[in-house]
PDB file of C-alpha atoms in Angstrom:
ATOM      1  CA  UNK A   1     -12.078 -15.825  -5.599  1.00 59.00           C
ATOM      2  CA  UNK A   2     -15.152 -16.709  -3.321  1.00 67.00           C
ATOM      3  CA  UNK A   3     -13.815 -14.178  -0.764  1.00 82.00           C
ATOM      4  CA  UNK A   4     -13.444 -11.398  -3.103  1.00 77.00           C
ATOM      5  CA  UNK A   5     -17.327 -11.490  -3.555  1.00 82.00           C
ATOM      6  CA  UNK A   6     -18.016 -11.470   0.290  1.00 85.00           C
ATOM      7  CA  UNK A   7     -15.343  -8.469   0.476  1.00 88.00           C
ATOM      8  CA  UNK A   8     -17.673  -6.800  -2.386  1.00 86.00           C
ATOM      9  CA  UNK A   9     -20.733  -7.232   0.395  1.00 88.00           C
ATOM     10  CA  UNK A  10     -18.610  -5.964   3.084  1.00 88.00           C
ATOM     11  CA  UNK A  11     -17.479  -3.239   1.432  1.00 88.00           C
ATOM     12  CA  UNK A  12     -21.451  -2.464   0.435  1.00 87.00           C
ATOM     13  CA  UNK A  13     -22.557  -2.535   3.868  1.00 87.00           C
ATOM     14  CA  UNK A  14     -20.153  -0.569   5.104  1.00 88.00           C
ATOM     15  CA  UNK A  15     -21.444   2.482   2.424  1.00 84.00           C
ATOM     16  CA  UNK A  16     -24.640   1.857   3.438  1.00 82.00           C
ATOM     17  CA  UNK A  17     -23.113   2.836   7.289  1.00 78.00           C
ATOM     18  CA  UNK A  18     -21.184   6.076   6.072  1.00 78.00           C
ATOM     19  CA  UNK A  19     -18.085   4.466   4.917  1.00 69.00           C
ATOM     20  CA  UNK A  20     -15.482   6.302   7.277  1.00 74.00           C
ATOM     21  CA  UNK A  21     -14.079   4.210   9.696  1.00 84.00           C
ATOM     22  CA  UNK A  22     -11.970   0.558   8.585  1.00 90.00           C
ATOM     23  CA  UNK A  23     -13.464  -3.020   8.096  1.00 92.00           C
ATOM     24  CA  UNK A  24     -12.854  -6.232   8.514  1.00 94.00           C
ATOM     25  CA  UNK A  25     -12.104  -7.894   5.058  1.00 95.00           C
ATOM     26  CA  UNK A  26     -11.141 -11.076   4.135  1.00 95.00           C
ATOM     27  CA  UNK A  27      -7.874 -12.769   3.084  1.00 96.00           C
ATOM     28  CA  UNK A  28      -8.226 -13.240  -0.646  1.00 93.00           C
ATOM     29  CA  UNK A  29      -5.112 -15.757  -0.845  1.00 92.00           C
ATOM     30  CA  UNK A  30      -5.693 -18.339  -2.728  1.00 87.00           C
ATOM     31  CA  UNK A  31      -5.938 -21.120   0.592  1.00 90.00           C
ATOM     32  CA  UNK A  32      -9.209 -22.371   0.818  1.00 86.00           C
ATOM     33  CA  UNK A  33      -9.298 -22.972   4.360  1.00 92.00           C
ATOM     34  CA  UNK A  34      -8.041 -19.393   5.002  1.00 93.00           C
ATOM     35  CA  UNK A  35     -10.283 -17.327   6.782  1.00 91.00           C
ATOM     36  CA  UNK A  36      -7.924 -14.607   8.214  1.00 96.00           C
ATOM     37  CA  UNK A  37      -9.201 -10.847   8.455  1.00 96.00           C
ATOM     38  CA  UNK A  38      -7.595  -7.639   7.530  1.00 96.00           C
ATOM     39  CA  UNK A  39      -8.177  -4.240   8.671  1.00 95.00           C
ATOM     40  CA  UNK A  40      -9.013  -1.976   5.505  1.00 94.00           C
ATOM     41  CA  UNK A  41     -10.393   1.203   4.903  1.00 92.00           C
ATOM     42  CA  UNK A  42     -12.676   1.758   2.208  1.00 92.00           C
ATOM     43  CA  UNK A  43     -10.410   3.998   0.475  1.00 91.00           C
ATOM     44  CA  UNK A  44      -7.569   1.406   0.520  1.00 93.00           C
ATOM     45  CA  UNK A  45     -10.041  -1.276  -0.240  1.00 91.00           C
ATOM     46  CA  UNK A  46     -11.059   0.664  -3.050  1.00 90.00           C
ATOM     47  CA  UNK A  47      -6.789   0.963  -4.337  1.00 92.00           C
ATOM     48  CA  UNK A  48      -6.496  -2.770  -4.511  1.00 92.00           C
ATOM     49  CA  UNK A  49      -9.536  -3.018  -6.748  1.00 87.00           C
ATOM     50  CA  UNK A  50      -9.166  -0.895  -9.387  1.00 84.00           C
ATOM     51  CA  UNK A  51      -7.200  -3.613 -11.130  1.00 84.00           C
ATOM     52  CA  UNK A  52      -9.366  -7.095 -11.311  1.00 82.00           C
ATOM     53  CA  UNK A  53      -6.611  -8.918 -11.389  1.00 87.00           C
ATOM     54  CA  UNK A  54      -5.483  -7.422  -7.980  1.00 91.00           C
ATOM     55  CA  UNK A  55      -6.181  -8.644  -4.194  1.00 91.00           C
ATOM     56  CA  UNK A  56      -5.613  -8.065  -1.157  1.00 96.00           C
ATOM     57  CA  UNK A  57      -3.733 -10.833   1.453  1.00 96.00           C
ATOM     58  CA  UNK A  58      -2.412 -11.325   5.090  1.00 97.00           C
ATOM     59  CA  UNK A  59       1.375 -10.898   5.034  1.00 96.00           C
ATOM     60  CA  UNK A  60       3.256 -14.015   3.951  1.00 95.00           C
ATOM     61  CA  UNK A  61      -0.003 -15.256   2.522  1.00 96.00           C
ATOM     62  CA  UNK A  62       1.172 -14.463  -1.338  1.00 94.00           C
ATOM     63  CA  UNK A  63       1.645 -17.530  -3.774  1.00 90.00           C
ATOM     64  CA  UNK A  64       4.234 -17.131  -6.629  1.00 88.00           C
ATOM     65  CA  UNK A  65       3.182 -19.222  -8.530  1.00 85.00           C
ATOM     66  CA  UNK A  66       0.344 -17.430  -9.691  1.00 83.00           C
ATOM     67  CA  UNK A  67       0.514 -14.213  -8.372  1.00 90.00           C
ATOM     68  CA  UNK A  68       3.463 -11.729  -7.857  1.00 93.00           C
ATOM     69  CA  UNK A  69       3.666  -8.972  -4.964  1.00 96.00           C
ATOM     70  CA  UNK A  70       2.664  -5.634  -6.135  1.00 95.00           C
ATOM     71  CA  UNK A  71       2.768  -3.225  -2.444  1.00 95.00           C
ATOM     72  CA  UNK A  72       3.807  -4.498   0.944  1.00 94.00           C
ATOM     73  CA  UNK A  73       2.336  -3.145   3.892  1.00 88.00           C
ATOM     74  CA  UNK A  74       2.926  -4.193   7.403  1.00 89.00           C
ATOM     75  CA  UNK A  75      -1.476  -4.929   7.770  1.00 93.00           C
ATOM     76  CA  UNK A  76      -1.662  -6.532   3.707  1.00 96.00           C
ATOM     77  CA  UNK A  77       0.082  -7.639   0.893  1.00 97.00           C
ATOM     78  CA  UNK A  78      -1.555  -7.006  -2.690  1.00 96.00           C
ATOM     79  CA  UNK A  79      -0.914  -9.045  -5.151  1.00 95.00           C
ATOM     80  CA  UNK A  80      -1.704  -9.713  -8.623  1.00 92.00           C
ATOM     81  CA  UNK A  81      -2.606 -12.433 -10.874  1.00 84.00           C
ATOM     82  CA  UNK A  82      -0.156 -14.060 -13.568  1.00 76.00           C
ATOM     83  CA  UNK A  83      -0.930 -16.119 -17.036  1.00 63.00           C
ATOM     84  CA  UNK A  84      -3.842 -18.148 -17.047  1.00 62.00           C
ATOM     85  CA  UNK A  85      -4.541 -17.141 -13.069  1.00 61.00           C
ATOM     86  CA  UNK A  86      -4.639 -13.459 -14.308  1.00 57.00           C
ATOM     87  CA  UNK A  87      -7.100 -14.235 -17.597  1.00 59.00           C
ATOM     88  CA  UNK A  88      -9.469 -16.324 -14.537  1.00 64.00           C
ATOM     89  CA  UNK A  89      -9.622 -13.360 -12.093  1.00 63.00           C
ATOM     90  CA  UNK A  90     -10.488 -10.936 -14.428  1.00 68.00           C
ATOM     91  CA  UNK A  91     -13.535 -13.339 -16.096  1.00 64.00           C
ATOM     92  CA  UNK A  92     -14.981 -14.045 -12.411  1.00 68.00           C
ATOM     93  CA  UNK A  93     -14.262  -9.823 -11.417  1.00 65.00           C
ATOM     94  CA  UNK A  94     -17.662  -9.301  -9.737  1.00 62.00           C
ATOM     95  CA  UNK A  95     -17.586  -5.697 -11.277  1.00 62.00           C
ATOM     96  CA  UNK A  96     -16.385  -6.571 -14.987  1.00 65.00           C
ATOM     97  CA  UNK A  97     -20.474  -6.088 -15.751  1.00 55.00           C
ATOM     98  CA  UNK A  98     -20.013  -2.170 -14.357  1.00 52.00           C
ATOM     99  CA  UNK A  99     -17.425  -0.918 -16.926  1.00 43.00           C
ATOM    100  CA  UNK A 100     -19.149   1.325 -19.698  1.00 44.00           C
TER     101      UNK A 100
END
């Protein structure tokens, strides 16, 4: 869930520039030596987070035993937390403090 954090950053700076064009994310799968990139928009950036127990992956990168598929694309795959996996990602959601 490290990379979820830096994708917050990146998707901070990238407000700060005007937002309009797509970034480079990364792969929130749950490999730690993955360091793959995928080519968001803010806007679609923005779809996979509106659940904190959602996040985005390379293709093929999905694990099921934690996580199911939720939309395929041919650039990312978002998945979505299960059981005890699910109840972890939304306690470490870097924006479970900004809900009213």
């Amino acid at each position: 869930m490290l990379f979820r954090s830096v994708n917050e950053r990146i998707e901070q700076q990238a407000l700060s520039f005007g937002g309009a064009d797509a970034y480079e994310f990364v792969c929130e799968c749950s490999s730690a030596l993955c360091a793959d990139r995928i080519t968001l928009t803010l806007a679609e950036y923005e779809h996979v987070r509106g659940d904190g127990t959602r996040f985005v992956v390379c293709p093929g990168h999905d694990d099921v035993a934690v996580e199911r598929v939720v939309e395929r694309g041919p650039a990312f795959t978002i998945v979505e937390k299960d059981g005890a996996a699910g109840a972890v990602a939304e306690n470490d959601d870097p924006r479970a403090g900004d809900l009213p």
